[in-house]
GROMACS .gro file of C-alpha atoms in nm:
model
  458
    1MET     CA    1  -2.307  -2.394  -0.206
    2GLU     CA    2  -2.281  -2.144  -0.464
    3PHE     CA    3  -2.414  -2.349  -0.689
    4PHE     CA    4  -2.741  -2.355  -0.539
    5PHE     CA    5  -2.699  -1.857  -0.488
    6ASN     CA    6  -2.589  -1.873  -0.875
    7LYS     CA    7  -2.905  -2.066  -0.934
    8PHE     CA    8  -3.185  -1.862  -0.748
    9VAL     CA    9  -3.064  -1.577  -0.699
   10LEU     CA   10  -3.012  -1.553  -1.035
   11TYR     CA   11  -3.329  -1.740  -1.163
   12MET     CA   12  -3.591  -1.753  -0.881
   13PHE     CA   13  -3.514  -1.391  -0.780
   14SER     CA   14  -3.423  -1.169  -1.090
   15SER     CA   15  -3.618  -0.877  -0.993
   16LEU     CA   16  -3.508  -0.828  -0.765
   17ASN     CA   17  -3.204  -0.902  -0.797
   18SER     CA   18  -3.193  -0.644  -1.021
   19HIS     CA   19  -3.322  -0.360  -0.810
   20ASN     CA   20  -2.959  -0.475  -0.569
   21ILE     CA   21  -3.210  -0.634  -0.399
   22PHE     CA   22  -3.036  -1.037  -0.315
   23PRO     CA   23  -3.241  -1.289  -0.108
   24LEU     CA   24  -3.017  -1.505  -0.036
   25PRO     CA   25  -3.009  -1.903   0.163
   26VAL     CA   26  -2.923  -1.918   0.483
   27GLY     CA   27  -3.082  -2.227   0.698
   28HIS     CA   28  -2.786  -2.467   0.693
   29PHE     CA   29  -2.665  -2.175   0.995
   30PHE     CA   30  -2.924  -2.273   1.169
   31ALA     CA   31  -2.794  -2.681   1.069
   32LYS     CA   32  -3.137  -2.676   0.753
   33GLN     CA   33  -3.129  -2.695   0.388
   34PRO     CA   34  -2.997  -2.392   0.294
   35GLN     CA   35  -3.347  -2.273   0.135
   36ALA     CA   36  -3.571  -2.308   0.521
   37CYS     CA   37  -3.491  -1.961   0.565
   38TYR     CA   38  -3.314  -1.694   0.366
   39VAL     CA   39  -3.137  -1.332   0.412
   40ILE     CA   40  -3.252  -1.051   0.212
   41TYR     CA   41  -2.933  -0.883   0.151
   42ALA     CA   42  -3.009  -0.491   0.015
   43PRO     CA   43  -2.634  -0.354   0.007
   44LEU     CA   44  -2.823  -0.021  -0.133
   45LYS     CA   45  -3.045   0.079   0.149
   46ASP     CA   46  -2.834  -0.069   0.348
   47LEU     CA   47  -3.093  -0.344   0.494
   48PHE     CA   48  -3.069  -0.750   0.577
   49PHE     CA   49  -3.293  -0.934   0.765
   50LEU     CA   50  -3.446  -1.245   0.760
   51VAL     CA   51  -3.721  -1.480   0.609
   52THR     CA   52  -3.907  -1.702   0.547
   53PRO     CA   53  -3.912  -1.856   0.116
   54GLU     CA   54  -4.278  -1.797   0.109
   55GLU     CA   55  -4.201  -1.443   0.218
   56ALA     CA   56  -3.845  -1.398  -0.049
   57GLU     CA   57  -4.112  -1.490  -0.334
   58ARG     CA   58  -4.386  -1.236  -0.208
   59LEU     CA   59  -4.135  -0.980  -0.231
   60GLU     CA   60  -4.014  -1.112  -0.582
   61LEU     CA   61  -4.364  -1.094  -0.728
   62ASN     CA   62  -4.443  -0.768  -0.539
   63MET     CA   63  -4.122  -0.627  -0.768
   64GLN     CA   64  -4.252  -0.848  -1.044
   65GLN     CA   65  -4.565  -0.601  -1.031
   66GLY     CA   66  -4.345  -0.300  -0.936
   67ILE     CA   67  -4.436  -0.344  -0.621
   68MET     CA   68  -4.145  -0.227  -0.356
   69ASP     CA   69  -4.241  -0.353  -0.062
   70ASP     CA   70  -4.324  -0.113   0.225
   71ILE     CA   71  -4.001  -0.296   0.399
   72PHE     CA   72  -3.727  -0.113   0.265
   73SER     CA   73  -3.876   0.246   0.278
   74SER     CA   74  -3.697   0.199   0.628
   75GLY     CA   75  -3.297   0.179   0.442
   76ARG     CA   76  -3.122   0.452   0.270
   77ASP     CA   77  -3.118   0.502  -0.051
   78ILE     CA   78  -2.786   0.509  -0.165
   79ASP     CA   79  -2.697   0.563  -0.516
   80ALA     CA   80  -2.435   0.395  -0.650
   81ALA     CA   81  -2.311   0.698  -0.877
   82ASP     CA   82  -2.126   0.769  -0.556
   83ILE     CA   83  -1.965   0.505  -0.530
   84VAL     CA   84  -1.645   0.625  -0.663
   85ILE     CA   85  -1.293   0.563  -0.795
   86PRO     CA   86  -1.085   0.844  -0.867
   87GLU     CA   87  -0.926   0.906  -1.224
   88ASN     CA   88  -0.692   1.102  -1.060
   89SER     CA   89  -0.372   1.037  -0.902
   90GLY     CA   90  -0.462   1.431  -0.761
   91THR     CA   91  -0.695   1.305  -0.488
   92LEU     CA   92  -0.480   1.007  -0.290
   93THR     CA   93  -0.364   1.112   0.009
   94ARG     CA   94  -0.265   0.812   0.185
   95LEU     CA   95   0.071   0.682   0.092
   96PHE     CA   96   0.282   0.318   0.176
   97LEU     CA   97   0.559   0.331   0.154
   98LEU     CA   98   0.767   0.007   0.109
   99LEU     CA   99   1.103   0.072   0.278
  100ASN     CA  100   1.356  -0.154   0.173
  101GLU     CA  101   1.363  -0.522  -0.031
  102LYS     CA  102   1.567  -0.622   0.370
  103CYS     CA  103   1.426  -0.918   0.620
  104ASN     CA  104   1.551  -1.081   0.883
  105PHE     CA  105   1.280  -1.399   0.873
  106HIS     CA  106   1.231  -1.593   0.630
  107CYS     CA  107   0.789  -1.646   0.614
  108ARG     CA  108   0.751  -1.983   0.449
  109TYR     CA  109   0.417  -1.817   0.254
  110CYS     CA  110   0.541  -1.513   0.219
  111TYR     CA  111   0.515  -1.310  -0.139
  112SER     CA  112   0.805  -1.114  -0.139
  113ALA     CA  113   1.072  -1.426  -0.062
  114GLY     CA  114   1.134  -1.344  -0.402
  115GLY     CA  115   1.269  -0.956  -0.406
  116ARG     CA  116   1.491  -0.973  -0.145
  117SER     CA  117   1.751  -0.720  -0.203
  118LYS     CA  118   1.977  -0.402  -0.002
  119ASP     CA  119   1.714  -0.199  -0.220
  120GLU     CA  120   1.590   0.009  -0.023
  121ILE     CA  121   1.396   0.431  -0.067
  122SER     CA  122   1.569   0.726  -0.051
  123GLU     CA  123   1.554   1.030   0.168
  124SER     CA  124   1.452   1.266  -0.147
  125GLN     CA  125   1.257   0.962  -0.241
  126MET     CA  126   1.049   1.019   0.026
  127LYS     CA  127   1.052   1.351   0.063
  128ILE     CA  128   0.903   1.424  -0.302
  129MET     CA  129   0.632   1.142  -0.222
  130VAL     CA  130   0.456   1.292   0.133
  131ASP     CA  131   0.483   1.658  -0.071
  132GLN     CA  132   0.256   1.485  -0.302
  133VAL     CA  133   0.030   1.359  -0.087
  134ILE     CA  134   0.010   1.713   0.155
  135LYS     CA  135  -0.068   1.914  -0.228
  136ASN     CA  136  -0.340   1.719  -0.222
  137SER     CA  137  -0.520   1.664   0.098
  138VAL     CA  138  -0.481   2.080   0.017
  139SER     CA  139  -0.670   2.071  -0.313
  140ASN     CA  140  -0.950   1.797  -0.154
  141ASN     CA  141  -0.965   2.000   0.100
  142VAL     CA  142  -0.890   1.732   0.304
  143ALA     CA  143  -0.861   1.743   0.697
  144GLY     CA  144  -0.477   1.493   0.688
  145ILE     CA  145  -0.271   1.229   0.547
  146GLU     CA  146  -0.185   0.912   0.665
  147ILE     CA  147   0.125   0.710   0.547
  148THR     CA  148   0.250   0.329   0.663
  149PHE     CA  149   0.586   0.190   0.746
  150MET     CA  150   0.537  -0.155   0.541
  151GLY     CA  151   0.847  -0.303   0.340
  152GLY     CA  152   0.908  -0.615   0.105
  153GLY     CA  153   1.065  -0.703   0.373
  154GLU     CA  154   1.100  -0.512   0.762
  155PRO     CA  155   1.035  -0.213   0.812
  156LEU     CA  156   1.193  -0.174   1.107
  157LEU     CA  157   1.535  -0.197   0.916
  158SER     CA  158   1.491   0.109   0.783
  159LEU     CA  159   1.410   0.307   1.128
  160PRO     CA  160   1.608   0.625   0.981
  161LEU     CA  161   1.435   0.643   0.670
  162ILE     CA  162   1.076   0.612   0.880
  163GLU     CA  163   1.197   0.871   1.227
  164ALA     CA  164   1.306   1.067   0.922
  165THR     CA  165   0.994   1.033   0.708
  166VAL     CA  166   0.777   1.112   1.031
  167HIS     CA  167   0.951   1.425   1.119
  168TYR     CA  168   0.969   1.542   0.799
  169ALA     CA  169   0.575   1.459   0.774
  170GLU     CA  170   0.439   1.651   1.027
  171PHE     CA  171   0.672   1.961   1.023
  172GLN     CA  172   0.611   1.983   0.672
  173ALA     CA  173   0.158   1.822   0.757
  174ARG     CA  174   0.181   2.184   1.009
  175GLU     CA  175   0.299   2.428   0.814
  176LYS     CA  176  -0.023   2.336   0.532
  177GLY     CA  177  -0.248   2.317   0.864
  178LYS     CA  178  -0.264   1.975   0.767
  179HIS     CA  179  -0.269   1.673   1.037
  180VAL     CA  180  -0.060   1.301   0.947
  181ARG     CA  181  -0.153   1.032   1.100
  182PHE     CA  182   0.202   0.674   1.093
  183SER     CA  183   0.096   0.332   1.090
  184ILE     CA  184   0.371   0.004   1.072
  185SER     CA  185   0.342  -0.305   0.988
  186THR     CA  186   0.655  -0.494   1.098
  187ASN     CA  187   0.715  -0.882   1.233
  188GLY     CA  188   0.755  -0.765   1.590
  189SER     CA  189   1.133  -0.865   1.663
  190LEU     CA  190   1.294  -0.495   1.643
  191VAL     CA  191   1.111  -0.333   1.883
  192THR     CA  192   1.339  -0.145   2.116
  193SER     CA  193   1.336   0.062   2.377
  194GLU     CA  194   1.422   0.290   2.136
  195VAL     CA  195   1.129   0.212   1.899
  196LEU     CA  196   0.849   0.232   2.108
  197ASP     CA  197   0.962   0.549   2.244
  198LEU     CA  198   0.889   0.683   1.871
  199PHE     CA  199   0.579   0.466   1.873
  200LEU     CA  200   0.372   0.663   2.152
  201LYS     CA  201   0.542   0.978   2.057
  202HIS     CA  202   0.381   0.947   1.663
  203SER     CA  203   0.039   0.781   1.789
  204PHE     CA  204   0.192   0.531   1.545
  205ASP     CA  205  -0.156   0.252   1.499
  206VAL     CA  206   0.070  -0.126   1.500
  207GLN     CA  207   0.039  -0.411   1.260
  208VAL     CA  208   0.236  -0.750   1.460
  209SER     CA  209   0.292  -1.022   1.186
  210PHE     CA  210   0.268  -1.300   1.493
  211GLU     CA  211   0.088  -1.626   1.439
  212ILE     CA  212   0.008  -1.635   1.793
  213LEU     CA  213   0.067  -2.013   1.850
  214PRO     CA  214   0.449  -2.092   1.934
  215ASP     CA  215   0.473  -2.412   1.749
  216VAL     CA  216   0.307  -2.215   1.481
  217GLN     CA  217   0.525  -1.911   1.465
  218ASN     CA  218   0.820  -2.080   1.508
  219ASP     CA  219   0.719  -2.362   1.289
  220GLN     CA  220   0.626  -2.061   0.979
  221ARG     CA  221   0.782  -1.707   1.096
  222GLY     CA  222   1.052  -1.744   1.392
  223GLN     CA  223   1.149  -1.603   1.673
  224TYR     CA  224   0.775  -1.642   1.962
  225THR     CA  225   0.952  -1.611   2.229
  226VAL     CA  226   1.146  -1.276   2.122
  227VAL     CA  227   0.823  -1.124   1.952
  228HIS     CA  228   0.608  -1.230   2.268
  229SER     CA  229   0.816  -1.018   2.494
  230ASN     CA  230   0.784  -0.731   2.262
  231ILE     CA  231   0.438  -0.747   2.178
  232LEU     CA  232   0.445  -0.753   2.590
  233ARG     CA  233   0.638  -0.472   2.637
  234MET     CA  234   0.418  -0.265   2.432
  235LEU     CA  235   0.038  -0.358   2.578
  236GLU     CA  236   0.192  -0.272   2.913
  237ARG     CA  237   0.326   0.044   2.826
  238GLY     CA  238   0.003   0.122   2.690
  239LEU     CA  239   0.046   0.035   2.331
  240PRO     CA  240  -0.224  -0.063   2.152
  241LEU     CA  241  -0.192  -0.315   1.879
  242CYS     CA  242  -0.412  -0.527   1.621
  243LEU     CA  243  -0.225  -0.908   1.587
  244ARG     CA  244  -0.205  -0.962   1.218
  245SER     CA  245  -0.217  -1.450   1.176
  246THR     CA  246  -0.127  -1.553   0.845
  247ILE     CA  247  -0.462  -1.830   0.819
  248THR     CA  248  -0.199  -2.195   0.647
  249ASP     CA  249  -0.333  -2.544   0.622
  250LEU     CA  250  -0.091  -2.613   1.017
  251ASN     CA  251  -0.356  -2.375   1.152
  252VAL     CA  252  -0.645  -2.295   0.981
  253ASP     CA  253  -0.837  -2.514   1.224
  254ARG     CA  254  -0.682  -2.393   1.522
  255MET     CA  255  -0.829  -2.013   1.538
  256LYS     CA  256  -1.067  -2.126   1.861
  257GLU     CA  257  -0.735  -2.140   2.035
  258MET     CA  258  -0.569  -1.840   1.921
  259VAL     CA  259  -0.809  -1.677   2.069
  260LYS     CA  260  -0.799  -1.835   2.337
  261ILE     CA  261  -0.456  -1.768   2.434
  262SER     CA  262  -0.433  -1.429   2.313
  263VAL     CA  263  -0.677  -1.375   2.563
  264ALA     CA  264  -0.491  -1.536   2.826
  265ASP     CA  265  -0.170  -1.408   2.725
  266TYR     CA  266  -0.243  -1.024   2.575
  267PRO     CA  267  -0.620  -0.900   2.745
  268GLN     CA  268  -0.517  -0.619   2.549
  269VAL     CA  269  -0.497  -0.728   2.217
  270LYS     CA  270  -0.832  -0.597   2.103
  271THR     CA  271  -0.791  -0.666   1.734
  272LEU     CA  272  -0.737  -1.022   1.600
  273VAL     CA  273  -0.744  -1.025   1.184
  274PHE     CA  274  -0.643  -1.393   1.052
  275GLU     CA  275  -0.621  -1.350   0.646
  276PRO     CA  276  -0.628  -1.719   0.460
  277VAL     CA  277  -0.215  -1.762   0.288
  278VAL     CA  278  -0.209  -1.629  -0.104
  279ASP     CA  279  -0.009  -1.994  -0.185
  280THR     CA  280  -0.079  -2.057  -0.516
  281GLU     CA  281   0.188  -2.404  -0.513
  282THR     CA  282   0.019  -2.579  -0.212
  283TYR     CA  283  -0.353  -2.494  -0.341
  284SER     CA  284  -0.273  -2.528  -0.716
  285THR     CA  285  -0.662  -2.643  -0.840
  286SER     CA  286  -0.946  -2.510  -0.771
  287LYS     CA  287  -1.084  -2.835  -0.574
  288LEU     CA  288  -0.740  -2.819  -0.310
  289MET     CA  289  -0.833  -2.381  -0.254
  290LYS     CA  290  -1.160  -2.439  -0.149
  291GLU     CA  291  -1.137  -2.757   0.078
  292PHE     CA  292  -0.862  -2.544   0.269
  293TYR     CA  293  -1.140  -2.221   0.193
  294ASN     CA  294  -1.405  -2.421   0.323
  295ARG     CA  295  -1.202  -2.550   0.714
  296PHE     CA  296  -1.161  -2.167   0.677
  297THR     CA  297  -1.498  -2.059   0.756
  298SER     CA  298  -1.585  -2.314   0.980
  299SER     CA  299  -1.304  -2.242   1.124
  300PHE     CA  300  -1.340  -1.863   1.169
  301HIS     CA  301  -1.692  -1.881   1.247
  302GLU     CA  302  -1.659  -2.059   1.561
  303ALA     CA  303  -1.337  -1.829   1.654
  304SER     CA  304  -1.544  -1.552   1.559
  305HIS     CA  305  -1.820  -1.626   1.794
  306LEU     CA  306  -1.532  -1.717   2.085
  307ALA     CA  307  -1.390  -1.341   2.005
  308LYS     CA  308  -1.736  -1.188   2.035
  309LYS     CA  309  -1.704  -1.290   2.351
  310HIS     CA  310  -1.417  -1.175   2.553
  311GLY     CA  311  -1.468  -0.817   2.338
  312LEU     CA  312  -1.264  -0.850   2.099
  313THR     CA  313  -1.309  -0.756   1.717
  314LEU     CA  314  -1.175  -1.069   1.447
  315SER     CA  315  -1.169  -0.962   1.144
  316ASN     CA  316  -1.052  -0.994   0.736
  317SER     CA  317  -1.023  -0.820   0.448
  318ALA     CA  318  -1.359  -1.011   0.429
  319TYR     CA  319  -1.592  -1.036   0.742
  320GLY     CA  320  -1.697  -0.742   0.810
  321THR     CA  321  -1.738  -0.547   0.491
  322ILE     CA  322  -2.096  -0.555   0.527
  323ARG     CA  323  -2.146  -0.154   0.531
  324ILE     CA  324  -1.824  -0.065   0.325
  325LEU     CA  325  -1.920  -0.002  -0.020
  326LYS     CA  326  -1.710  -0.023  -0.317
  327LYS     CA  327  -1.612  -0.103  -0.724
  328ARG     CA  328  -1.271  -0.130  -0.670
  329PHE     CA  329  -1.158  -0.421  -0.310
  330CYS     CA  330  -0.874  -0.179  -0.193
  331SER     CA  331  -0.893   0.220  -0.176
  332PRO     CA  332  -0.638   0.353  -0.457
  333ILE     CA  333  -0.308   0.532  -0.321
  334PHE     CA  334   0.053   0.617  -0.380
  335CYS     CA  335   0.256   0.270  -0.310
  336LEU     CA  336   0.620   0.439  -0.316
  337THR     CA  337   0.871   0.135  -0.385
  338PRO     CA  338   1.283   0.128  -0.319
  339PHE     CA  339   1.323   0.147  -0.749
  340GLY     CA  340   1.087   0.490  -0.710
  341THR     CA  341   0.823   0.334  -0.891
  342LEU     CA  342   0.425   0.372  -0.846
  343MET     CA  343   0.189   0.107  -0.719
  344ASP     CA  344  -0.123   0.039  -0.667
  345CYS     CA  345  -0.063  -0.253  -0.398
  346PRO     CA  346   0.225  -0.301  -0.076
  347ASN     CA  347   0.161  -0.718  -0.125
  348VAL     CA  348   0.475  -0.624  -0.506
  349SER     CA  349   0.772  -0.410  -0.500
  350SER     CA  350   0.991  -0.572  -0.639
  351PRO     CA  351   1.069  -0.577  -1.021
  352LEU     CA  352   1.213  -1.028  -0.947
  353GLU     CA  353   0.846  -1.095  -0.825
  354PRO     CA  354   0.586  -1.194  -1.116
  355GLY     CA  355   0.289  -0.918  -1.191
  356TYR     CA  356   0.523  -0.602  -1.077
  357MET     CA  357   0.521  -0.401  -1.438
  358GLU     CA  358   0.188  -0.523  -1.448
  359ARG     CA  359   0.132  -0.278  -1.082
  360ILE     CA  360   0.305   0.089  -1.176
  361TYR     CA  361   0.155   0.371  -1.308
  362GLY     CA  362   0.369   0.667  -1.191
  363ASN     CA  363   0.798   0.664  -1.111
  364ILE     CA  364   0.953   0.964  -0.945
  365HIS     CA  365   1.228   1.084  -1.233
  366HIS     CA  366   1.391   1.444  -1.172
  367GLY     CA  367   1.324   1.470  -0.811
  368GLU     CA  368   0.933   1.505  -0.943
  369VAL     CA  369   0.672   1.290  -0.969
  370ARG     CA  370   0.505   1.153  -1.256
  371ILE     CA  371   0.205   1.018  -1.377
  372ASP     CA  372   0.095   0.731  -1.661
  373LYS     CA  373  -0.256   0.833  -1.638
  374GLU     CA  374  -0.319   0.577  -1.946
  375ALA     CA  375  -0.159   0.286  -1.692
  376TYR     CA  376  -0.292   0.439  -1.396
  377MET     CA  377  -0.695   0.356  -1.573
  378ARG     CA  378  -0.603   0.060  -1.629
  379ILE     CA  379  -0.543  -0.093  -1.287
  380MET     CA  380  -0.816   0.103  -1.162
  381THR     CA  381  -1.013  -0.078  -1.395
  382ASN     CA  382  -1.409  -0.121  -1.278
  383TYR     CA  383  -1.446  -0.474  -1.264
  384LEU     CA  384  -1.839  -0.496  -1.219
  385GLU     CA  385  -1.899  -0.327  -1.428
  386THR     CA  386  -1.614  -0.442  -1.743
  387ASP     CA  387  -1.603  -0.853  -1.563
  388PRO     CA  388  -1.931  -1.089  -1.573
  389ARG     CA  389  -1.914  -1.230  -1.283
  390CYS     CA  390  -1.894  -0.955  -1.191
  391GLN     CA  391  -2.242  -0.782  -1.251
  392GLN     CA  392  -2.442  -1.076  -1.110
  393CYS     CA  393  -2.291  -1.098  -0.823
  394TRP     CA  394  -2.445  -1.035  -0.543
  395ALA     CA  395  -2.188  -0.929  -0.323
  396LYS     CA  396  -2.017  -0.678  -0.506
  397TRP     CA  397  -2.031  -0.449  -0.395
  398ASN     CA  398  -1.902  -0.544  -0.049
  399CYS     CA  399  -1.589  -0.733  -0.240
  400GLY     CA  400  -1.546  -0.380  -0.524
  401GLY     CA  401  -1.427  -0.712  -0.816
  402GLY     CA  402  -1.196  -0.878  -0.539
  403CYS     CA  403  -0.856  -0.828  -0.493
  404ARG     CA  404  -0.558  -0.731  -0.842
  405HIS     CA  405  -0.335  -0.937  -0.643
  406GLN     CA  406  -0.555  -1.277  -0.661
  407ARG     CA  407  -0.639  -1.202  -1.034
  408LEU     CA  408  -0.278  -1.126  -1.108
  409VAL     CA  409  -0.090  -1.482  -0.931
  410TYR     CA  410  -0.469  -1.683  -0.939
  411ASN     CA  411  -0.633  -1.893  -1.258
  412VAL     CA  412  -0.912  -1.880  -1.323
  413SER     CA  413  -1.034  -2.175  -1.087
  414GLN     CA  414  -0.877  -1.995  -0.809
  415PHE     CA  415  -0.961  -1.689  -0.829
  416GLU     CA  416  -1.296  -1.871  -0.807
  417ALA     CA  417  -1.265  -2.026  -0.528
  418SER     CA  418  -1.167  -1.706  -0.378
  419CYS     CA  419  -1.510  -1.619  -0.466
  420CYS     CA  420  -1.664  -1.832  -0.313
  421TYR     CA  421  -1.468  -1.810  -0.026
  422PHE     CA  422  -1.466  -1.403   0.017
  423LYS     CA  423  -1.883  -1.441  -0.070
  424GLU     CA  424  -1.923  -1.757   0.233
  425ILE     CA  425  -1.724  -1.504   0.464
  426LEU     CA  426  -1.979  -1.241   0.388
  427LEU     CA  427  -2.287  -1.343   0.502
  428GLN     CA  428  -2.123  -1.504   0.825
  429SER     CA  429  -2.071  -1.164   0.863
  430ILE     CA  430  -2.476  -1.118   0.744
  431ILE     CA  431  -2.595  -1.378   0.932
  432SER     CA  432  -2.365  -1.289   1.334
  433ASP     CA  433  -2.449  -0.902   1.291
  434ILE     CA  434  -2.856  -0.952   1.275
  435ALA     CA  435  -2.727  -1.268   1.554
  436GLU     CA  436  -2.587  -0.971   1.726
  437LYS     CA  437  -2.904  -0.765   1.708
  438PHE     CA  438  -3.183  -1.018   1.848
  439GLN     CA  439  -2.899  -1.171   2.181
  440LYS     CA  440  -2.938  -0.763   2.266
  441GLN     CA  441  -3.333  -0.726   2.176
  442GLN     CA  442  -3.471  -1.065   2.292
  443GLY     CA  443  -3.201  -1.208   2.563
  444LYS     CA  444  -3.191  -1.511   2.373
  445ASP     CA  445  -3.033  -1.711   2.151
  446PHE     CA  446  -3.080  -1.599   1.797
  447PHE     CA  447  -2.924  -1.922   1.619
  448LYS     CA  448  -3.165  -2.168   1.921
  449HIS     CA  449  -3.469  -1.974   1.816
  450VAL     CA  450  -3.470  -1.963   1.476
  451ALA     CA  451  -3.382  -2.374   1.392
  452SER     CA  452  -3.661  -2.402   1.669
  453LEU     CA  453  -3.891  -2.199   1.414
  454LEU     CA  454  -3.875  -2.404   1.093
  455THR     CA  455  -4.054  -2.683   1.033
  456SER     CA  456  -3.920  -3.000   1.059
  457LYS     CA  457  -4.027  -2.959   0.605
  458TYR     CA  458  -3.671  -2.805   0.580
   0.00000   0.00000   0.00000
């Protein structure tokens, strides 16, 4: 499938491609040959629609003659120059606090298990960084700041530091006429009444890492009964939750089942996130990784349809990014580790983990934030301009060059497999959006309707 994309997108439709308009073969969504029909995807015009092969060829011929079809005039005109990567850290107002390197779980796939220690962010380090993001919000006329509590371990093992951060940040922000938004990613096992009161009082966005399936939770993470009970308690108190599940070989073919259980056991939960595991050992070859990603995309496709029927949002870092245009996979952030270093990503937090040194662009030194400008600019590399694979890719404006963490830990063939996965999931998202609009307007099943219109030769 990926070969077909490359061949036709890069050569048959080169004139359209040069204007960031991409005809993508999608016949396989309707049980036909891929080239039976196309989606015309124009991300910088916020347009995507279904066409026949003949119509796709006509649009290409027109473009070769310098004629922009009228159909594109209905879209927006987004200037690529307006999609920027901040050139300095003085604009950053999002702070991730990787509070500690401690954890009460032993997750099989944990990316930071090798960095376990007793290290923890100090209160003075926290205050320096809170002051910095508030200062940035003032100088850039931003309404407020965002603080996310995570960990190389479990953030709730540093509850006193979380409480101190909340009180300090709210006071300092109020003094400057700014607001603060708090979020936390937790394994859900340490949510006491005290913690729940804190979440509710300060309007936390809470994400619980939870596999939903009892057998998978107990195998991969543990303590299903405890986490399940705590989720029910949080929901009973009216706290909105997002459940985030890591998809591995154990549950990749069971995503529909996960949606069903969520609907039955946690009806108040409206957002599910299913992310494929980052695992360089289990999927040591591109063949193994592609096989896993193929299973993932198929299962996710079925689960997303079921989720929509129940009013749920099922997403991940690739699905649902149609209208999120960027030149970098993740938005730049301040990410403070327990060692006083500033990173661009929370996936690495300890000197004991691979890739740690490559992620550092600053630190706290003698009570001040120090930024290595050269390291910052290197880390904020615009792969859309520097990587030939990205320059020619139809998904580049949504992918932003791919996850930098994966670029560091994957070999070339593994990373290419993750790229193929991203494009297939993004394409699913585009088709689902079209199908949903068709269903609302016509009251018909989009997939059956299109399949019936496609000629038998496909």
